[in-house]
Amino acid sequence: MKKFQFSLNKLKDYKTQVLDKEKNDLAQLRMQQQQLNDKKNNLEAELKRSNDEFIEKSGKGMTVLQITVFKGYHQSLSQQIKELEEAIIKMDIRVQKQLNVVVEATKEVSSLEKLEEKQLEEYKFIAAKEEERFISEYVMNSTYK
């Protein structure tokens, strides 16, 4: 009997390649998402540090120019944080969409794997029947000689 070969093997290989590509895309998006979150956290830490410095210096006395510089810097940091928050929300949506794509691709590959298992079981059953038939014929032929 010929060796088992899954009839949809090329399709399964293709779907597996697609799944791997989609997983890589998801990993890239998650890395970008993490970088955005890290930038936001760094800016928030810088804003807190600058606020603390402002409070310390204002207690000792500051010129109007120094106060204006601090306020402008704080506004700039706050604006950057707001923009990053918006970018993070957009990135979260992209990540979720890509996650859905990966889930669908995984389902497709999984269904092909299950179909392959079913075909393999059928192949094994037929092979066992053929072997059983061969043994029966061999026994019948050897007893008549």
C-alpha atoms as a PDB file:
ATOM      1  CA  MET A   1       0.000   0.000   0.000  1.00  0.00           C
ATOM      2  CA  LYS A   2       1.275   3.469  -0.827  1.00  0.00           C
ATOM      3  CA  LYS A   3       2.459   5.883   1.853  1.00  0.00           C
ATOM      4  CA  PHE A   4      -0.147   8.194   3.447  1.00  0.00           C
ATOM      5  CA  GLN A   5      -0.372  11.641   1.927  1.00  0.00           C
ATOM      6  CA  PHE A   6      -2.832  14.292   3.084  1.00  0.00           C
ATOM      7  CA  SER A   7      -4.841  15.424   0.078  1.00  0.00           C
ATOM      8  CA  LEU A   8      -4.915  19.078   1.196  1.00  0.00           C
ATOM      9  CA  ASN A   9      -1.299  19.244   2.331  1.00  0.00           C
ATOM     10  CA  LYS A  10      -0.369  22.172   0.048  1.00  0.00           C
ATOM     11  CA  LEU A  11      -3.344  24.168   1.296  1.00  0.00           C
ATOM     12  CA  LYS A  12      -2.421  23.354   4.888  1.00  0.00           C
ATOM     13  CA  ASP A  13       1.176  24.457   4.282  1.00  0.00           C
ATOM     14  CA  TYR A  14      -0.053  27.697   2.737  1.00  0.00           C
ATOM     15  CA  LYS A  15      -2.461  28.392   5.606  1.00  0.00           C
ATOM     16  CA  THR A  16       0.334  27.657   8.088  1.00  0.00           C
ATOM     17  CA  GLN A  17       2.573  30.177   6.321  1.00  0.00           C
ATOM     18  CA  VAL A  18      -0.221  32.741   6.425  1.00  0.00           C
ATOM     19  CA  LEU A  19      -0.717  32.047  10.138  1.00  0.00           C
ATOM     20  CA  ASP A  20       3.001  32.495  10.834  1.00  0.00           C
ATOM     21  CA  LYS A  21       3.006  35.801   8.926  1.00  0.00           C
ATOM     22  CA  GLU A  22      -0.045  37.047  10.821  1.00  0.00           C
ATOM     23  CA  LYS A  23       1.527  36.049  14.139  1.00  0.00           C
ATOM     24  CA  ASN A  24       4.677  37.967  13.214  1.00  0.00           C
ATOM     25  CA  ASP A  25       2.575  41.001  12.304  1.00  0.00           C
ATOM     26  CA  LEU A  26       0.817  40.748  15.667  1.00  0.00           C
ATOM     27  CA  ALA A  27       4.151  40.539  17.482  1.00  0.00           C
ATOM     28  CA  GLN A  28       5.347  43.665  15.636  1.00  0.00           C
ATOM     29  CA  LEU A  29       2.184  45.559  16.575  1.00  0.00           C
ATOM     30  CA  ARG A  30       2.495  44.511  20.204  1.00  0.00           C
ATOM     31  CA  MET A  31       6.110  45.667  20.237  1.00  0.00           C
ATOM     32  CA  GLN A  32       5.041  49.057  18.832  1.00  0.00           C
ATOM     33  CA  GLN A  33       2.238  49.177  21.406  1.00  0.00           C
ATOM     34  CA  GLN A  34       4.743  48.542  24.205  1.00  0.00           C
ATOM     35  CA  GLN A  35       7.062  51.256  22.862  1.00  0.00           C
ATOM     36  CA  LEU A  36       4.205  53.762  22.885  1.00  0.00           C
ATOM     37  CA  ASN A  37       3.318  52.811  26.463  1.00  0.00           C
ATOM     38  CA  ASP A  38       6.974  53.129  27.497  1.00  0.00           C
ATOM     39  CA  LYS A  39       7.221  56.590  25.897  1.00  0.00           C
ATOM     40  CA  LYS A  40       4.047  57.684  27.676  1.00  0.00           C
ATOM     41  CA  ASN A  41       5.311  56.386  31.015  1.00  0.00           C
ATOM     42  CA  ASN A  42       8.643  58.169  30.505  1.00  0.00           C
ATOM     43  CA  LEU A  43       6.893  61.435  29.669  1.00  0.00           C
ATOM     44  CA  GLU A  44       4.631  61.097  32.718  1.00  0.00           C
ATOM     45  CA  ALA A  45       7.686  60.486  34.909  1.00  0.00           C
ATOM     46  CA  GLU A  46       9.418  63.518  33.384  1.00  0.00           C
ATOM     47  CA  LEU A  47       6.319  65.652  34.001  1.00  0.00           C
ATOM     48  CA  LYS A  48       6.201  64.543  37.635  1.00  0.00           C
ATOM     49  CA  ARG A  49       9.911  65.213  38.082  1.00  0.00           C
ATOM     50  CA  SER A  50       9.548  68.650  36.500  1.00  0.00           C
ATOM     51  CA  ASN A  51       6.513  69.438  38.685  1.00  0.00           C
ATOM     52  CA  ASP A  52       8.476  68.454  41.775  1.00  0.00           C
ATOM     53  CA  GLU A  53      11.360  70.681  40.647  1.00  0.00           C
ATOM     54  CA  PHE A  54       8.913  73.536  40.012  1.00  0.00           C
ATOM     55  CA  ILE A  55       7.423  73.202  43.486  1.00  0.00           C
ATOM     56  CA  GLU A  56      10.882  73.135  45.063  1.00  0.00           C
ATOM     57  CA  LYS A  57      12.113  76.168  43.131  1.00  0.00           C
ATOM     58  CA  SER A  58       8.897  78.123  43.591  1.00  0.00           C
ATOM     59  CA  GLY A  59       9.309  77.744  47.341  1.00  0.00           C
ATOM     60  CA  LYS A  60      12.704  79.442  47.088  1.00  0.00           C
ATOM     61  CA  GLY A  61      11.443  82.103  44.697  1.00  0.00           C
ATOM     62  CA  MET A  62      11.388  82.226  40.912  1.00  0.00           C
ATOM     63  CA  THR A  63      11.366  84.868  38.243  1.00  0.00           C
ATOM     64  CA  VAL A  64       8.384  85.292  35.930  1.00  0.00           C
ATOM     65  CA  LEU A  65      10.535  84.029  33.066  1.00  0.00           C
ATOM     66  CA  GLN A  66      11.388  80.817  34.953  1.00  0.00           C
ATOM     67  CA  ILE A  67       7.721  80.239  35.784  1.00  0.00           C
ATOM     68  CA  THR A  68       6.759  80.806  32.139  1.00  0.00           C
ATOM     69  CA  VAL A  69       9.428  78.354  30.972  1.00  0.00           C
ATOM     70  CA  PHE A  70       8.219  75.679  33.424  1.00  0.00           C
ATOM     71  CA  LYS A  71       4.578  76.184  32.467  1.00  0.00           C
ATOM     72  CA  GLY A  72       5.413  75.997  28.749  1.00  0.00           C
ATOM     73  CA  TYR A  73       7.446  72.836  29.314  1.00  0.00           C
ATOM     74  CA  HIS A  74       4.611  71.263  31.340  1.00  0.00           C
ATOM     75  CA  GLN A  75       2.082  72.136  28.631  1.00  0.00           C
ATOM     76  CA  SER A  76       4.356  70.618  26.001  1.00  0.00           C
ATOM     77  CA  LEU A  77       4.760  67.411  28.011  1.00  0.00           C
ATOM     78  CA  SER A  78       1.013  67.237  28.679  1.00  0.00           C
ATOM     79  CA  GLN A  79       0.280  67.662  24.956  1.00  0.00           C
ATOM     80  CA  GLN A  80       2.776  64.918  24.054  1.00  0.00           C
ATOM     81  CA  ILE A  81       1.189  62.603  26.623  1.00  0.00           C
ATOM     82  CA  LYS A  82      -2.279  63.332  25.228  1.00  0.00           C
ATOM     83  CA  GLU A  83      -1.090  62.573  21.681  1.00  0.00           C
ATOM     84  CA  LEU A  84       0.518  59.346  22.859  1.00  0.00           C
ATOM     85  CA  GLU A  85      -2.693  58.328  24.609  1.00  0.00           C
ATOM     86  CA  GLU A  86      -4.573  58.783  21.334  1.00  0.00           C
ATOM     87  CA  ALA A  87      -1.905  56.802  19.464  1.00  0.00           C
ATOM     88  CA  ILE A  88      -2.125  54.050  22.096  1.00  0.00           C
ATOM     89  CA  ILE A  89      -5.891  53.815  21.651  1.00  0.00           C
ATOM     90  CA  LYS A  90      -5.455  53.511  17.865  1.00  0.00           C
ATOM     91  CA  MET A  91      -2.717  50.918  18.365  1.00  0.00           C
ATOM     92  CA  ASP A  92      -4.950  48.937  20.748  1.00  0.00           C
ATOM     93  CA  ILE A  93      -7.590  48.794  18.008  1.00  0.00           C
ATOM     94  CA  ARG A  94      -5.001  47.632  15.440  1.00  0.00           C
ATOM     95  CA  VAL A  95      -3.714  44.971  17.832  1.00  0.00           C
ATOM     96  CA  GLN A  96      -7.241  43.711  18.491  1.00  0.00           C
ATOM     97  CA  LYS A  97      -8.013  43.516  14.773  1.00  0.00           C
ATOM     98  CA  GLN A  98      -4.773  41.651  14.131  1.00  0.00           C
ATOM     99  CA  LEU A  99      -5.515  39.315  17.033  1.00  0.00           C
ATOM    100  CA  ASN A 100      -8.856  38.500  15.391  1.00  0.00           C
ATOM    101  CA  VAL A 101      -7.045  37.771  12.112  1.00  0.00           C
ATOM    102  CA  VAL A 102      -4.642  35.434  13.944  1.00  0.00           C
ATOM    103  CA  VAL A 103      -7.536  33.648  15.658  1.00  0.00           C
ATOM    104  CA  GLU A 104      -9.281  33.085  12.323  1.00  0.00           C
ATOM    105  CA  ALA A 105      -6.076  31.843  10.674  1.00  0.00           C
ATOM    106  CA  THR A 106      -5.504  29.507  13.621  1.00  0.00           C
ATOM    107  CA  LYS A 107      -9.013  28.113  13.222  1.00  0.00           C
ATOM    108  CA  GLU A 108      -8.394  27.446   9.527  1.00  0.00           C
ATOM    109  CA  VAL A 109      -5.118  25.621  10.199  1.00  0.00           C
ATOM    110  CA  SER A 110      -6.697  23.693  13.057  1.00  0.00           C
ATOM    111  CA  SER A 111      -9.597  22.531  10.902  1.00  0.00           C
ATOM    112  CA  LEU A 112      -7.157  21.326   8.240  1.00  0.00           C
ATOM    113  CA  GLU A 113      -5.143  19.482  10.895  1.00  0.00           C
ATOM    114  CA  LYS A 114      -8.284  17.765  12.146  1.00  0.00           C
ATOM    115  CA  LEU A 115      -9.194  16.799   8.609  1.00  0.00           C
ATOM    116  CA  GLU A 116      -5.685  15.388   8.142  1.00  0.00           C
ATOM    117  CA  GLU A 117      -6.046  13.350  11.340  1.00  0.00           C
ATOM    118  CA  LYS A 118      -9.372  11.977  10.085  1.00  0.00           C
ATOM    119  CA  GLN A 119      -7.866  11.020   6.727  1.00  0.00           C
ATOM    120  CA  LEU A 120      -4.925   9.372   8.494  1.00  0.00           C
ATOM    121  CA  GLU A 121      -7.293   7.328  10.652  1.00  0.00           C
ATOM    122  CA  GLU A 122      -9.182   6.212   7.523  1.00  0.00           C
ATOM    123  CA  TYR A 123      -5.870   5.327   5.869  1.00  0.00           C
ATOM    124  CA  LYS A 124      -4.795   3.265   8.883  1.00  0.00           C
ATOM    125  CA  PHE A 125      -8.152   1.478   8.937  1.00  0.00           C
ATOM    126  CA  ILE A 126      -7.923   0.610   5.225  1.00  0.00           C
ATOM    127  CA  ALA A 127      -4.286  -0.476   5.625  1.00  0.00           C
ATOM    128  CA  ALA A 128      -5.236  -2.747   8.522  1.00  0.00           C
ATOM    129  CA  LYS A 129      -8.059  -4.271   6.475  1.00  0.00           C
ATOM    130  CA  GLU A 130      -5.710  -4.880   3.528  1.00  0.00           C
ATOM    131  CA  GLU A 131      -3.120  -6.466   5.795  1.00  0.00           C
ATOM    132  CA  GLU A 132      -5.804  -8.646   7.351  1.00  0.00           C
ATOM    133  CA  ARG A 133      -6.990  -9.693   3.879  1.00  0.00           C
ATOM    134  CA  PHE A 134      -3.401 -10.426   2.799  1.00  0.00           C
ATOM    135  CA  ILE A 135      -2.790 -12.583   5.874  1.00  0.00           C
ATOM    136  CA  SER A 136      -6.059 -14.454   5.296  1.00  0.00           C
ATOM    137  CA  GLU A 137      -5.121 -15.140   1.686  1.00  0.00           C
ATOM    138  CA  TYR A 138      -1.631 -16.225   2.707  1.00  0.00           C
ATOM    139  CA  VAL A 139      -2.994 -18.625   5.319  1.00  0.00           C
ATOM    140  CA  MET A 140      -5.568 -20.009   2.875  1.00  0.00           C
ATOM    141  CA  ASN A 141      -2.978 -20.494   0.138  1.00  0.00           C
ATOM    142  CA  SER A 142      -0.404 -22.100   2.458  1.00  0.00           C
ATOM    143  CA  THR A 143      -2.907 -24.622   3.840  1.00  0.00           C
ATOM    144  CA  TYR A 144      -3.833 -25.885   0.384  1.00  0.00           C
ATOM    145  CA  LYS A 145      -0.283 -26.699  -0.663  1.00  0.00           C
END
